[in-house]
mmCIF file of C-alpha atoms in Angstrom:
data_model
loop_
_atom_site.group_PDB
_atom_site.id
_atom_site.type_symbol
_atom_site.label_atom_id
_atom_site.label_comp_id
_atom_site.label_asym_id
_atom_site.label_seq_id
_atom_site.Cartn_x
_atom_site.Cartn_y
_atom_site.Cartn_z
ATOM 1 C CA MET A 1 2.846 6.390 -8.675
ATOM 2 C CA ILE A 2 1.346 3.985 -6.185
ATOM 3 C CA GLY A 3 -1.067 5.471 -3.689
ATOM 4 C CA VAL A 4 -0.529 9.160 -4.562
ATOM 5 C CA TYR A 5 -3.529 11.373 -3.798
ATOM 6 C CA ARG A 6 -5.577 12.413 -6.824
ATOM 7 C CA PRO A 7 -7.703 15.531 -6.258
ATOM 8 C CA GLY A 8 -11.418 15.204 -6.905
ATOM 9 C CA ASP A 9 -14.896 16.169 -5.749
ATOM 10 C CA SER A 10 -16.515 12.732 -5.510
ATOM 11 C CA LEU A 11 -18.377 11.432 -2.486
ATOM 12 C CA LEU A 12 -15.329 9.360 -1.542
ATOM 13 C CA HIS A 13 -13.082 12.423 -1.713
ATOM 14 C CA ARG A 14 -15.417 14.350 0.583
ATOM 15 C CA MET A 15 -15.760 11.624 3.217
ATOM 16 C CA PRO A 16 -13.804 12.242 6.450
ATOM 17 C CA ALA A 17 -10.439 10.508 6.511
ATOM 18 C CA GLY A 18 -11.154 8.818 9.850
ATOM 19 C CA LEU A 19 -14.385 7.321 8.533
ATOM 20 C CA LYS A 20 -12.648 6.014 5.417
ATOM 21 C CA LEU A 21 -9.879 4.397 7.450
ATOM 22 C CA ALA A 22 -12.428 2.788 9.776
ATOM 23 C CA LEU A 23 -14.465 1.484 6.836
ATOM 24 C CA LEU A 24 -11.276 0.182 5.228
ATOM 25 C CA ILE A 25 -10.391 -1.862 8.305
ATOM 26 C CA VAL A 26 -13.949 -3.192 8.662
ATOM 27 C CA SER A 27 -14.133 -4.056 4.946
ATOM 28 C CA ILE A 28 -10.847 -5.968 4.912
ATOM 29 C CA VAL A 29 -11.707 -7.903 8.078
ATOM 30 C CA THR A 30 -15.185 -8.690 6.738
ATOM 31 C CA ALA A 31 -13.824 -9.847 3.375
ATOM 32 C CA THR A 32 -11.249 -12.047 5.083
ATOM 33 C CA VAL A 33 -13.860 -13.694 7.294
ATOM 34 C CA LEU A 34 -16.922 -13.910 5.057
ATOM 35 C CA VAL A 35 -15.681 -14.345 1.489
ATOM 36 C CA ARG A 36 -15.634 -18.091 0.921
ATOM 37 C CA SER A 37 -16.406 -18.699 -2.760
ATOM 38 C CA PRO A 38 -15.106 -17.447 -6.138
ATOM 39 C CA LEU A 39 -18.571 -16.086 -6.974
ATOM 40 C CA VAL A 40 -18.521 -13.823 -3.903
ATOM 41 C CA VAL A 41 -14.995 -12.716 -4.849
ATOM 42 C CA VAL A 42 -16.267 -11.657 -8.276
ATOM 43 C CA ILE A 43 -19.257 -9.803 -6.777
ATOM 44 C CA VAL A 44 -17.092 -7.942 -4.264
ATOM 45 C CA GLY A 45 -14.508 -7.208 -6.948
ATOM 46 C CA VAL A 46 -17.183 -5.632 -9.163
ATOM 47 C CA ALA A 47 -18.369 -3.548 -6.207
ATOM 48 C CA VAL A 48 -14.816 -2.308 -5.564
ATOM 49 C CA ALA A 49 -14.431 -1.473 -9.260
ATOM 50 C CA GLY A 50 -17.644 0.526 -8.967
ATOM 51 C CA LEU A 51 -16.146 2.508 -6.078
ATOM 52 C CA PHE A 52 -13.164 3.436 -8.241
ATOM 53 C CA ALA A 53 -15.580 4.578 -10.941
ATOM 54 C CA VAL A 54 -17.535 6.669 -8.421
ATOM 55 C CA ALA A 55 -14.271 8.279 -7.297
ATOM 56 C CA GLY A 56 -13.400 9.104 -10.908
ATOM 57 C CA ILE A 57 -10.094 7.214 -10.811
ATOM 58 C CA PRO A 58 -8.846 6.385 -14.350
ATOM 59 C CA TRP A 59 -8.451 2.693 -15.081
ATOM 60 C CA LYS A 60 -4.767 3.114 -15.923
ATOM 61 C CA VAL A 61 -4.235 4.375 -12.374
ATOM 62 C CA VAL A 62 -6.248 1.465 -10.964
ATOM 63 C CA VAL A 63 -4.106 -1.043 -12.862
ATOM 64 C CA ALA A 64 -0.948 0.670 -11.615
ATOM 65 C CA GLN A 65 -2.088 0.127 -8.022
ATOM 66 C CA VAL A 66 -2.413 -3.643 -8.336
ATOM 67 C CA ARG A 67 0.279 -4.410 -10.933
ATOM 68 C CA PRO A 68 3.072 -4.815 -8.335
ATOM 69 C CA MET A 69 1.065 -7.662 -6.764
ATOM 70 C CA VAL A 70 0.845 -9.805 -9.892
ATOM 71 C CA TRP A 71 3.891 -11.991 -9.251
ATOM 72 C CA MET A 72 3.075 -12.412 -5.576
ATOM 73 C CA LEU A 73 -0.499 -13.438 -6.430
ATOM 74 C CA LEU A 74 0.750 -15.938 -9.002
ATOM 75 C CA ILE A 75 3.078 -17.543 -6.457
ATOM 76 C CA ILE A 76 0.426 -17.622 -3.725
ATOM 77 C CA GLY A 77 -2.151 -18.947 -6.181
ATOM 78 C CA ALA A 78 0.151 -21.740 -7.316
ATOM 79 C CA PHE A 79 0.781 -22.829 -3.725
ATOM 80 C CA GLN A 80 -2.928 -22.741 -2.942
ATOM 81 C CA VAL A 81 -3.725 -24.885 -5.978
ATOM 82 C CA LEU A 82 -1.106 -27.435 -4.944
ATOM 83 C CA LEU A 83 -2.055 -27.489 -1.265
ATOM 84 C CA THR A 84 -5.830 -26.942 -1.402
ATOM 85 C CA SER A 85 -7.890 -26.350 -4.536
ATOM 86 C CA PRO A 86 -8.271 -23.919 -7.456
ATOM 87 C CA ALA A 87 -11.400 -22.454 -5.857
ATOM 88 C CA ARG A 88 -9.526 -21.742 -2.637
ATOM 89 C CA ALA A 89 -6.698 -20.158 -4.651
ATOM 90 C CA VAL A 90 -9.187 -17.784 -6.296
ATOM 91 C CA VAL A 91 -10.643 -16.849 -2.901
ATOM 92 C CA VAL A 92 -7.281 -16.226 -1.205
ATOM 93 C CA CYS A 93 -5.803 -14.251 -4.107
ATOM 94 C CA GLY A 94 -9.077 -12.426 -4.663
ATOM 95 C CA VAL A 95 -9.298 -11.265 -1.041
ATOM 96 C CA LEU A 96 -5.678 -10.083 -1.139
ATOM 97 C CA LEU A 97 -6.284 -8.180 -4.373
ATOM 98 C CA ILE A 98 -9.497 -6.627 -3.046
ATOM 99 C CA SER A 99 -7.768 -5.573 0.183
ATOM 100 C CA VAL A 100 -4.925 -3.871 -1.678
ATOM 101 C CA ALA A 101 -7.383 -2.216 -4.075
ATOM 102 C CA LEU A 102 -9.440 -0.834 -1.186
ATOM 103 C CA ALA A 103 -6.318 0.494 0.538
ATOM 104 C CA ALA A 104 -5.243 2.111 -2.728
ATOM 105 C CA LEU A 105 -8.690 3.658 -3.116
ATOM 106 C CA VAL A 106 -8.401 5.266 0.318
ATOM 107 C CA THR A 107 -4.933 6.687 -0.365
ATOM 108 C CA LEU A 108 -5.964 7.928 -3.817
ATOM 109 C CA THR A 109 -8.948 9.825 -2.412
ATOM 110 C CA THR A 110 -7.457 11.035 0.885
ATOM 111 C CA ARG A 111 -4.666 13.509 1.535
ATOM 112 C CA VAL A 112 -1.843 12.071 3.618
ATOM 113 C CA THR A 113 -2.105 14.979 6.051
ATOM 114 C CA ASP A 114 -5.800 14.209 6.596
ATOM 115 C CA MET A 115 -5.025 10.543 7.306
ATOM 116 C CA LEU A 116 -2.275 11.466 9.748
ATOM 117 C CA ASP A 117 -4.532 13.943 11.537
ATOM 118 C CA ALA A 118 -7.235 11.265 11.837
ATOM 119 C CA VAL A 119 -4.776 8.737 13.266
ATOM 120 C CA THR A 120 -3.374 11.297 15.707
ATOM 121 C CA ARG A 121 -6.850 12.208 16.947
ATOM 122 C CA ALA A 122 -7.855 8.562 17.272
ATOM 123 C CA LEU A 123 -4.765 7.799 19.357
ATOM 124 C CA GLY A 124 -5.213 10.865 21.561
ATOM 125 C CA PRO A 125 -6.832 8.973 24.485
ATOM 126 C CA LEU A 126 -3.813 6.619 24.591
ATOM 127 C CA ARG A 127 -1.583 9.420 25.852
ATOM 128 C CA LYS A 128 -2.593 8.343 29.353
ATOM 129 C CA ILE A 129 -0.729 5.047 28.921
ATOM 130 C CA GLY A 130 2.360 6.608 27.363
ATOM 131 C CA VAL A 131 1.555 6.488 23.640
ATOM 132 C CA ASP A 132 2.770 9.516 21.655
ATOM 133 C CA PRO A 133 0.195 10.090 18.850
ATOM 134 C CA GLU A 134 2.437 12.570 17.019
ATOM 135 C CA ARG A 135 5.300 10.079 16.929
ATOM 136 C CA VAL A 136 2.960 7.353 15.643
ATOM 137 C CA GLY A 137 1.691 9.782 13.013
ATOM 138 C CA LEU A 138 5.261 10.513 11.959
ATOM 139 C CA LEU A 139 5.963 6.784 11.708
ATOM 140 C CA LEU A 140 2.889 6.337 9.509
ATOM 141 C CA ALA A 141 3.932 9.259 7.308
ATOM 142 C CA LEU A 142 7.398 7.756 6.848
ATOM 143 C CA ALA A 143 5.903 4.360 6.015
ATOM 144 C CA ILE A 144 3.613 5.909 3.400
ATOM 145 C CA ARG A 145 6.514 7.854 1.909
ATOM 146 C CA CYS A 146 8.807 4.835 1.825
ATOM 147 C CA VAL A 147 6.453 2.672 -0.275
ATOM 148 C CA PRO A 148 6.840 4.721 -3.498
ATOM 149 C CA LEU A 149 10.452 5.475 -2.580
ATOM 150 C CA LEU A 150 11.334 1.778 -2.384
ATOM 151 C CA THR A 151 9.445 1.141 -5.628
ATOM 152 C CA GLU A 152 11.522 3.861 -7.290
ATOM 153 C CA ILE A 153 14.766 2.329 -5.993
ATOM 154 C CA VAL A 154 13.841 -1.110 -7.365
ATOM 155 C CA ARG A 155 12.910 0.390 -10.731
ATOM 156 C CA ASP A 156 16.148 2.398 -10.951
ATOM 157 C CA VAL A 157 18.309 -0.631 -10.126
ATOM 158 C CA ALA A 158 16.452 -2.839 -12.620
ATOM 159 C CA GLU A 159 16.780 -0.219 -15.378
ATOM 160 C CA ALA A 160 20.484 0.228 -14.642
ATOM 161 C CA ARG A 161 21.066 -3.505 -14.957
ATOM 162 C CA ARG A 162 19.152 -3.687 -18.235
ATOM 163 C CA ALA A 163 21.129 -0.727 -19.610
ATOM 164 C CA ARG A 164 24.365 -2.577 -18.856
ATOM 165 C CA GLY A 165 23.086 -5.744 -20.524
ATOM 166 C CA LEU A 166 23.457 -7.796 -17.352
ATOM 167 C CA GLN A 167 21.527 -11.028 -16.937
ATOM 168 C CA TRP A 168 18.621 -11.146 -14.537
ATOM 169 C CA SER A 169 19.494 -12.403 -11.075
ATOM 170 C CA MET A 170 17.516 -12.135 -7.850
ATOM 171 C CA THR A 171 20.702 -11.717 -5.787
ATOM 172 C CA ALA A 172 22.102 -9.098 -8.146
ATOM 173 C CA LEU A 173 18.843 -7.157 -7.880
ATOM 174 C CA VAL A 174 18.231 -7.486 -4.143
ATOM 175 C CA THR A 175 21.780 -6.579 -3.024
ATOM 176 C CA PRO A 176 21.982 -3.079 -4.575
ATOM 177 C CA VAL A 177 18.348 -2.397 -3.650
ATOM 178 C CA LEU A 178 19.085 -3.301 -0.025
ATOM 179 C CA VAL A 179 22.230 -1.154 0.029
ATOM 180 C CA ARG A 180 20.419 1.866 -1.413
ATOM 181 C CA ALA A 181 17.452 1.364 0.914
ATOM 182 C CA LEU A 182 19.747 1.270 3.964
ATOM 183 C CA ARG A 183 21.598 4.375 2.819
ATOM 184 C CA THR A 184 18.285 6.170 2.319
ATOM 185 C CA ALA A 185 17.126 5.078 5.772
ATOM 186 C CA ASP A 186 20.367 6.393 7.311
ATOM 187 C CA ALA A 187 19.919 9.719 5.529
ATOM 188 C CA MET A 188 16.324 10.003 6.725
ATOM 189 C CA GLY A 189 17.384 9.149 10.273
ATOM 190 C CA ASP A 190 20.118 11.795 10.219
ATOM 191 C CA ALA A 191 17.652 14.374 8.885
ATOM 192 C CA LEU A 192 15.133 13.578 11.614
ATOM 193 C CA ALA A 193 17.812 13.696 14.318
ATOM 194 C CA ALA A 194 19.050 17.049 12.978
ATOM 195 C CA ARG A 195 15.520 18.384 13.381
ATOM 196 C CA GLY A 196 15.331 17.235 16.977
ATOM 197 C CA VAL A 197 12.819 14.417 16.442
ATOM 198 C CA ASP A 198 14.625 12.241 18.994
ATOM 199 C CA ASP A 199 14.674 14.973 21.614
ATOM 200 C CA ASP A 200 12.384 14.316 24.593
#
């Protein structure tokens, strides 16, 4: 499963969630701004792979984190080759892959509750201007939960179509996925309303 916490006792597991989230943001921004050549992409990629090794994350799990990006990277890479150059395509796709890998590393080594607590504490001073940290934390929790949920819906629909021997079609895949996603969103909304989340 994408981004599901894996218990461990590594240095990365023991780091405070707030520090990891801050380092994640700084790392992604730095990579986006400073990485300008394929060689640097390779060096940074090796460093990120080393972080996964330090965290004790199995390579099968690492591959599962980035596998959903393969088709998107191929499309983006093809456009970059056509519009710019192969070197630029490597840089753009490499930075995207590194960013997703770093985000996956944080979620794999950090409990969701710890991340939500860190976000809530960080947003605490914004109460003065009307921001509700608990509501933002809830929104983040729902977003994190919906990523694997949507992946599961897509997989179920694709498997159902294969079982029926139907030909592959983007429209035939997207339509039932969208319908199921909307129904799930309605059910989640009803559950939250029943628990008084919308009450002021």
